[in-house]
CSV table of C-alpha atoms in Angstrom, one decimal:
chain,number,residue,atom,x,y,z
A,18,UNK,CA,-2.7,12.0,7.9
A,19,UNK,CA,-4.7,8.8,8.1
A,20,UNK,CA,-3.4,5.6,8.1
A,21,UNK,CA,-4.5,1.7,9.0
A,22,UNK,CA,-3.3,0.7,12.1
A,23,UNK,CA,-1.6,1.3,15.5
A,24,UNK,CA,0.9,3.5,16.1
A,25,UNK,CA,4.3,1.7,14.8
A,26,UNK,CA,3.0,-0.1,12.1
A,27,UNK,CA,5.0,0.0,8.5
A,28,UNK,CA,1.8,2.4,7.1
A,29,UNK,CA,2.9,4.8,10.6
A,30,UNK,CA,6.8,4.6,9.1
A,31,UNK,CA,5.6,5.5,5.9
A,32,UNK,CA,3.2,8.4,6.9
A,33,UNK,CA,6.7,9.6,8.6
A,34,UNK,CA,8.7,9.9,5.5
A,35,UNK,CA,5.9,11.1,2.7
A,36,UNK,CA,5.0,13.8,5.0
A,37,UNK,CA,6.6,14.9,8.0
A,38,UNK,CA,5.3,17.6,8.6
A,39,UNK,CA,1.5,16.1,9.4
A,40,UNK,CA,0.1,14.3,12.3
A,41,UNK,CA,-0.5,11.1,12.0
A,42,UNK,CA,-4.0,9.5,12.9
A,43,UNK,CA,-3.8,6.2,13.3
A,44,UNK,CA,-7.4,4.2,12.4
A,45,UNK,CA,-8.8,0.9,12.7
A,46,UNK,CA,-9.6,-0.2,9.5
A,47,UNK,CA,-8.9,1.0,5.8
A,48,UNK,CA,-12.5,2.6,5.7
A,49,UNK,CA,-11.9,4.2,8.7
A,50,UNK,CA,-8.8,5.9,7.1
A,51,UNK,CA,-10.8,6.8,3.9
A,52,UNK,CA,-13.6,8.1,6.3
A,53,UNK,CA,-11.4,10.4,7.7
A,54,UNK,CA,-10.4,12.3,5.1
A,55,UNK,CA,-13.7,12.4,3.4
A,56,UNK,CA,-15.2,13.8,6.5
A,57,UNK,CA,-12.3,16.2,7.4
A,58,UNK,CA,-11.0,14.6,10.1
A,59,UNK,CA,-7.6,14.0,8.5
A,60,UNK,CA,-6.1,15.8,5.7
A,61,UNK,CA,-4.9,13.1,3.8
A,62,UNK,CA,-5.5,8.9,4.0
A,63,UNK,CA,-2.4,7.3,3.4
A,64,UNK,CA,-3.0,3.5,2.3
A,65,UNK,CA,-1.5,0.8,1.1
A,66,UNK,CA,-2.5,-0.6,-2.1
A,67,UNK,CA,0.5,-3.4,-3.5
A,68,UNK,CA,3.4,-5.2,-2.0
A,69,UNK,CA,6.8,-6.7,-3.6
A,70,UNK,CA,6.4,-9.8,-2.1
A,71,UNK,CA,2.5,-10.1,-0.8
A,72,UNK,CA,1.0,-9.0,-4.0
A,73,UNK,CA,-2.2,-6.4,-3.8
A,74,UNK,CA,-4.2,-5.5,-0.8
A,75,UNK,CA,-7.2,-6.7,-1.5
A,76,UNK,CA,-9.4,-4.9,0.8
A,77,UNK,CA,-7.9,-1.6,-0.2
A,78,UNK,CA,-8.8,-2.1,-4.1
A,79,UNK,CA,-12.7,-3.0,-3.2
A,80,UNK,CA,-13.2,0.2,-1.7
A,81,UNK,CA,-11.7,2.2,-4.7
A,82,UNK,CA,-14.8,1.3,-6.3
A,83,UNK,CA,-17.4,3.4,-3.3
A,84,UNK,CA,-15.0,6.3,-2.1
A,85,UNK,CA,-15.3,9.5,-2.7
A,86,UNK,CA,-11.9,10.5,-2.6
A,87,UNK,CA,-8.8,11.2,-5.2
A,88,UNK,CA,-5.6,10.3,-5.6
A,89,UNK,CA,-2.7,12.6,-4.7
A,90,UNK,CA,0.6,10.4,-4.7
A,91,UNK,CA,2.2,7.8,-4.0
A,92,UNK,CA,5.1,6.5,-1.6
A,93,UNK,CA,7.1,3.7,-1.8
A,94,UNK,CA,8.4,2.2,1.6
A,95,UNK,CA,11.1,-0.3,2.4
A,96,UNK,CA,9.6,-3.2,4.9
A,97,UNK,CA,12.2,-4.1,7.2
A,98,UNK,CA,11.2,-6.8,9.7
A,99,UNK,CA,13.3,-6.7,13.2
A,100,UNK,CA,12.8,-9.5,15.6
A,101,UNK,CA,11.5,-7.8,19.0
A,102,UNK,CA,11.3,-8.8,22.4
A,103,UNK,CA,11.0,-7.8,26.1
A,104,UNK,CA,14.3,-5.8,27.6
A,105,UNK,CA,17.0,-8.5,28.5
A,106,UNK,CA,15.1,-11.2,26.5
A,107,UNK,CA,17.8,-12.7,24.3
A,108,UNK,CA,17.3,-14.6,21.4
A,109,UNK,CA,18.1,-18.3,22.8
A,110,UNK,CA,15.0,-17.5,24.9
A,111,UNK,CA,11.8,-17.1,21.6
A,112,UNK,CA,10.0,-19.7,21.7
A,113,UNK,CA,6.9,-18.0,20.2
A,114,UNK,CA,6.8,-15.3,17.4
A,115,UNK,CA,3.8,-12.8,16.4
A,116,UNK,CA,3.1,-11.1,14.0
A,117,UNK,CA,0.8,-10.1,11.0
A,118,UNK,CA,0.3,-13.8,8.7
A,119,UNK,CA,2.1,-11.7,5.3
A,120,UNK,CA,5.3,-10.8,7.9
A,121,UNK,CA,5.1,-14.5,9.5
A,122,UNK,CA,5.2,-15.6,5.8
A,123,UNK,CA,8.0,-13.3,4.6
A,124,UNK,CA,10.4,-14.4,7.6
A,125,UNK,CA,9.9,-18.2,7.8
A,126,UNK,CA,14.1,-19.2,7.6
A,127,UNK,CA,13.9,-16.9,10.9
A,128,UNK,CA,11.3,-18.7,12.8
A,129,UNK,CA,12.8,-22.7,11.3
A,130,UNK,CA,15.7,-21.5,12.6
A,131,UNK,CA,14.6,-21.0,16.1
A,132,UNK,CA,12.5,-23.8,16.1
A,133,UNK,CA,9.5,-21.4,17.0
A,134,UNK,CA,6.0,-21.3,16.9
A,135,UNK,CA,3.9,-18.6,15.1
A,136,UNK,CA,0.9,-16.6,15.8
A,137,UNK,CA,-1.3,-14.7,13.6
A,138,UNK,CA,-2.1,-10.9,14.7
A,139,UNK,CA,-4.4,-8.6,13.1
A,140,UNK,CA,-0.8,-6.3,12.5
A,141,UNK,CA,2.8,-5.8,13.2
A,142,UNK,CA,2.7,-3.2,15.5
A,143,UNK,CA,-0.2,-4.7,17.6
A,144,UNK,CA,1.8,-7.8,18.4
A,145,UNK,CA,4.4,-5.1,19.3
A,146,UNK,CA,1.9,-3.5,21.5
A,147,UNK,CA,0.5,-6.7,23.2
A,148,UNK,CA,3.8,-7.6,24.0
A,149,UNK,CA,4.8,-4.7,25.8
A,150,UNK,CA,1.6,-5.3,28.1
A,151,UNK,CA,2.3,-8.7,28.9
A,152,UNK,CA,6.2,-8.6,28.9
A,153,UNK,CA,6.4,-12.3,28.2
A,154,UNK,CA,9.9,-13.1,27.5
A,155,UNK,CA,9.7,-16.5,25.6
A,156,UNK,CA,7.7,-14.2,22.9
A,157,UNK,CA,9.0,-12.0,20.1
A,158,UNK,CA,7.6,-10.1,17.5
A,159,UNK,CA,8.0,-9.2,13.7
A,160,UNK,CA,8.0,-5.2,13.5
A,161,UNK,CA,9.4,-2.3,12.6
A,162,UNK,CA,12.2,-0.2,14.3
A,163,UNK,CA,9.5,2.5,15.5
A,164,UNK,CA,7.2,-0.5,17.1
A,165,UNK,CA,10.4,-1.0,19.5
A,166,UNK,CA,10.8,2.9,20.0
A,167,UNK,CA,7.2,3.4,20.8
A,168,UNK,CA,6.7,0.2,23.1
A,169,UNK,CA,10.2,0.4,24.6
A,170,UNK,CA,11.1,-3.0,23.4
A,171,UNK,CA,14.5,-4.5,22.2
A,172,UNK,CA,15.5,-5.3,18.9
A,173,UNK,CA,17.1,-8.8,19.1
A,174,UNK,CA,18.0,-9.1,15.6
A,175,UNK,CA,17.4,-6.5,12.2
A,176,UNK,CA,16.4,-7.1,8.5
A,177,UNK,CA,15.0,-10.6,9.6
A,178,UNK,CA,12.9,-11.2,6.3
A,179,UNK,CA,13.6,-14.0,4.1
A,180,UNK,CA,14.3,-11.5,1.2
A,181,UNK,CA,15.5,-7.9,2.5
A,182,UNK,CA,14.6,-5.9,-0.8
A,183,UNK,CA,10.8,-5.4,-0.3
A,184,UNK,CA,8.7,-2.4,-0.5
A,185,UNK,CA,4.7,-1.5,0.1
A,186,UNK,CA,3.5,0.9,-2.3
A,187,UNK,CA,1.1,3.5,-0.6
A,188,UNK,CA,-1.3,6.3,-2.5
A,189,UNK,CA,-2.1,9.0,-0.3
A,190,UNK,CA,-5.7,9.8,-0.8
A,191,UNK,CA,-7.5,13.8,-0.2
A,192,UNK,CA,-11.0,15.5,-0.8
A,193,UNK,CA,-9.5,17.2,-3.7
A,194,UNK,CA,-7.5,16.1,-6.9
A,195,UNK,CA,-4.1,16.9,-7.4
A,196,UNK,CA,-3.7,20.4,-9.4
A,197,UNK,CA,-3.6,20.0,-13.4
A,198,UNK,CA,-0.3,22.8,-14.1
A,199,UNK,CA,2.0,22.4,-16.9
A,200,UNK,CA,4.8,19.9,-16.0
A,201,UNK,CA,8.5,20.4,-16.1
A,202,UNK,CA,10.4,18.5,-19.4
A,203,UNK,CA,11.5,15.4,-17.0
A,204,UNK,CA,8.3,14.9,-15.0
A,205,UNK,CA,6.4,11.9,-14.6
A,206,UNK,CA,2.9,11.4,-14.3
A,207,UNK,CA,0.6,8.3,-12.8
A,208,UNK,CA,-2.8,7.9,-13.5
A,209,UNK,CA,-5.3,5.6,-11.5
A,210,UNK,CA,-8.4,4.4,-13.0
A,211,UNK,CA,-11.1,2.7,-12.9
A,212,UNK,CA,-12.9,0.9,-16.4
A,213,UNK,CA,-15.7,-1.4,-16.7
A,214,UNK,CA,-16.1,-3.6,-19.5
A,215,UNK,CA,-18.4,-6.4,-20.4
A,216,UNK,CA,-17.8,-9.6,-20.0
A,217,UNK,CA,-17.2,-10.4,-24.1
A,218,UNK,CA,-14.2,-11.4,-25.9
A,219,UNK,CA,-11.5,-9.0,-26.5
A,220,UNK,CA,-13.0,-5.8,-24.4
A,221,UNK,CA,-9.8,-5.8,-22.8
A,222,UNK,CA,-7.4,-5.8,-25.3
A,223,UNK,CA,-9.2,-3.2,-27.6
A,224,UNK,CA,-8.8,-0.8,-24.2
A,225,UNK,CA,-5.3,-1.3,-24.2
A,226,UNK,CA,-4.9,-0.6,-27.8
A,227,UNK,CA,-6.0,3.0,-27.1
A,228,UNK,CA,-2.6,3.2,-24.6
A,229,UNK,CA,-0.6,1.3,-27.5
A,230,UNK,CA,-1.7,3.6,-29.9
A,231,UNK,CA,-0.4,6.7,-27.8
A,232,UNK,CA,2.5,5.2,-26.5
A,233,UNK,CA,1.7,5.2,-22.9
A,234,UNK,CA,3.4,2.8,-20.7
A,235,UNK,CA,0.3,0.6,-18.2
A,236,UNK,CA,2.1,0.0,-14.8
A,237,UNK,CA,-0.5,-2.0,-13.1
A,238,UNK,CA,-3.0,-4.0,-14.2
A,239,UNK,CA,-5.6,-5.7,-11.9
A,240,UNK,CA,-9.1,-7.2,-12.9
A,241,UNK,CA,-12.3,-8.4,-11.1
A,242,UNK,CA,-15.4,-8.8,-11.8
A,243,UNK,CA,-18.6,-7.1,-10.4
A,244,UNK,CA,-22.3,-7.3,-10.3
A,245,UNK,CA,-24.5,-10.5,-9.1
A,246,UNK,CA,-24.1,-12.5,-11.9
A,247,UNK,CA,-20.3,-11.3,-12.3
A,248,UNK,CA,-21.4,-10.2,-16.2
A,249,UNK,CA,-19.4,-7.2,-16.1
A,250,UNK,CA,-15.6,-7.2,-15.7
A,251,UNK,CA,-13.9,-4.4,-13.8
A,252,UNK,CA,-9.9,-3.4,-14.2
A,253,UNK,CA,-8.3,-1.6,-12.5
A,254,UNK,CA,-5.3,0.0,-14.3
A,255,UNK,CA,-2.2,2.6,-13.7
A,256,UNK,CA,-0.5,4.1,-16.6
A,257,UNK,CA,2.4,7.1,-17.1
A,258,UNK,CA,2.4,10.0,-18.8
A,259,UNK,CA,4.7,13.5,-19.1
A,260,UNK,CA,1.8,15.6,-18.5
A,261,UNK,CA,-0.8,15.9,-15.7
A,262,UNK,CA,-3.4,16.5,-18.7
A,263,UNK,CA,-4.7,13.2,-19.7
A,264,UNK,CA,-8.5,14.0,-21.0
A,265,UNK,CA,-7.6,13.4,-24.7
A,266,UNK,CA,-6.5,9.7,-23.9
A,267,UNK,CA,-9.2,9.2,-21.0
A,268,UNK,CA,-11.7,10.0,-23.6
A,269,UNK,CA,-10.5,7.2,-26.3
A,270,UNK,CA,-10.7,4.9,-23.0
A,271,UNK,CA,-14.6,5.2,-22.8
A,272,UNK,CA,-15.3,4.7,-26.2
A,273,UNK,CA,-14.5,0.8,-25.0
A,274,UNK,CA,-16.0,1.1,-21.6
A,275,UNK,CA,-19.4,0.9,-20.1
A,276,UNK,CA,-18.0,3.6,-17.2
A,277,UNK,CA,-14.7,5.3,-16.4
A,278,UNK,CA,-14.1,6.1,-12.8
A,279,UNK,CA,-10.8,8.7,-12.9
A,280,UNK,CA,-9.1,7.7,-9.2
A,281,UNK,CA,-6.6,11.0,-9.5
A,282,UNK,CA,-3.3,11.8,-11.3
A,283,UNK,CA,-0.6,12.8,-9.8
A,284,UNK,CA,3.6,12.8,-9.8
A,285,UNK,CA,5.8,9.7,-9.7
A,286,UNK,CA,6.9,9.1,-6.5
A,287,UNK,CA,11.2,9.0,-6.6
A,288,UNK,CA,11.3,5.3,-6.2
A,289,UNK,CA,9.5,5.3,-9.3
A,290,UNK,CA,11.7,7.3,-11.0
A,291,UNK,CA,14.8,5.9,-9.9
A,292,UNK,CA,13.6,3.1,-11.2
A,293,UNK,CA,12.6,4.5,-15.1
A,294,UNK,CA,16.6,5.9,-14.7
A,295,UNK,CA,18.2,2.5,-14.9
């Protein structure tokens, strides 16, 4: 299973607990990850595509629009930042933290308190990896509990972030779409699409009539706007049905669309769930 990163990274964690049983493969970029499962290399591409706290990631929704790839499921994971350092480093001796900029901005009463300086990285578990190499012991990181297993570092202190209940919402990603099969009576369903509209009053709400009118609840809705001249809007929406079978509603979608990409449906993730129980 493909995922952005080095090993250790929250997208590594999260690989761990949607599937165990793969490998994971860890990848440079987030086309790298896409290009592996499109050319076999990996299975699946595990990615992720919103945060609690960070909002969307941006680089993940631009290449919805040129993959060719479907969506399978989704996985939400809990980020918990830990505070690592070098063996025997104690905390009295940071004087520098590292980490990714969205960790660094989620754990700023932690680095105020200890009057520290931070320091950009590309991601979490590659300020856990440099670290390890240099051993500097004025120098901690923002990670995850598997960056500290894999580079043999210490955890000086857990759940560091300025608020603890955050999750990153991943869609795992394959060469072929999820099977259509009838569903069981409790099942839940997400749909990821793609619509274009142009750029003209009301185009967007007369698409959104056609889940009104059917009484389908829209989870996520993100817009942008494409071409040179940015005349045609793009939106990127994820709704919930009972049933994997959406066609009838897909088809009352293009009558106020220019195109309709279909990213994949496929079943609620349990956090997702839980969540429609309270």
């Amino acid at each position: 299973m493909a995922f952005q990163g080095e090993p250790g990274a929250f997208s590594h964690l999260a690989c761990r607990e949607y599937a165990p049983d793969f490998t994971p493969l860890p990848c440079p970029s987030f086309y790298d990850a896409f290009e592996a499962a499109a050319s076999g290399q990996a299975s699946l591409a595990l990615l992720p595509v919103e945060n609690l706290l960070a909002g969307r990631v941006a680089d993940v929704h631009q290449l919805l629009h040129s993959i060719d790839l479907y969506a399978v499921g989704e996985h939400y994971q809990p980020i918990r930042f830990e505070l690592l350092g070098v063996p025997g480093a104690k905390i009295a001796d940071i004087t520098t933290i590292a980490s990714h900029v969205h960790a660094l901005a989620q754990c700023r009463k932690l680095i105020r308190e200890l009057n520290a300086k931070s320091f950009a990285a590309g991601d979490t578990a590659g300020s856990a990896k440099a670290l390890a190499e240099d051993r500097d012991r004025h120098r901690g990181v923002l990670a995850s509990s598997l960056a500290a297993e894999l580079y043999g570092l210490d955890v000086l202190r857990s759940d560091v972030a300025d608020q603890t209940n955050n999750f990153t919402r991943f869609v795992a990603f394959s060469k072929t779409p999820y099977p259509c099969r009838p569903a069981a009576e409790d099942a839940l369903f997400v749909t990821s699409i793609i619509a274009q509209t142009r750029n003209v009053p009301s185009a967007l709400f007369r698409l959104l009539t056609v889940f009104v009118a059917n009484g389908v609840n829209v989870s996520r809705l993100e817009s942008g706007l494409l071409g040179d001249n940015f005349e045609c809007s793009s939106f990127q929406i994820d709704f919930e049905t009972s049933e994997p079978a959406v066609q009838p509603l897909l088809e009352g979608c293009r009558h106020y669309t220019d195109s309709l990409r279909v990213i994949g449906t496929y079943p609620a993730a349990d956090f997702r769930l839980s969540r429609h129980a309270k």
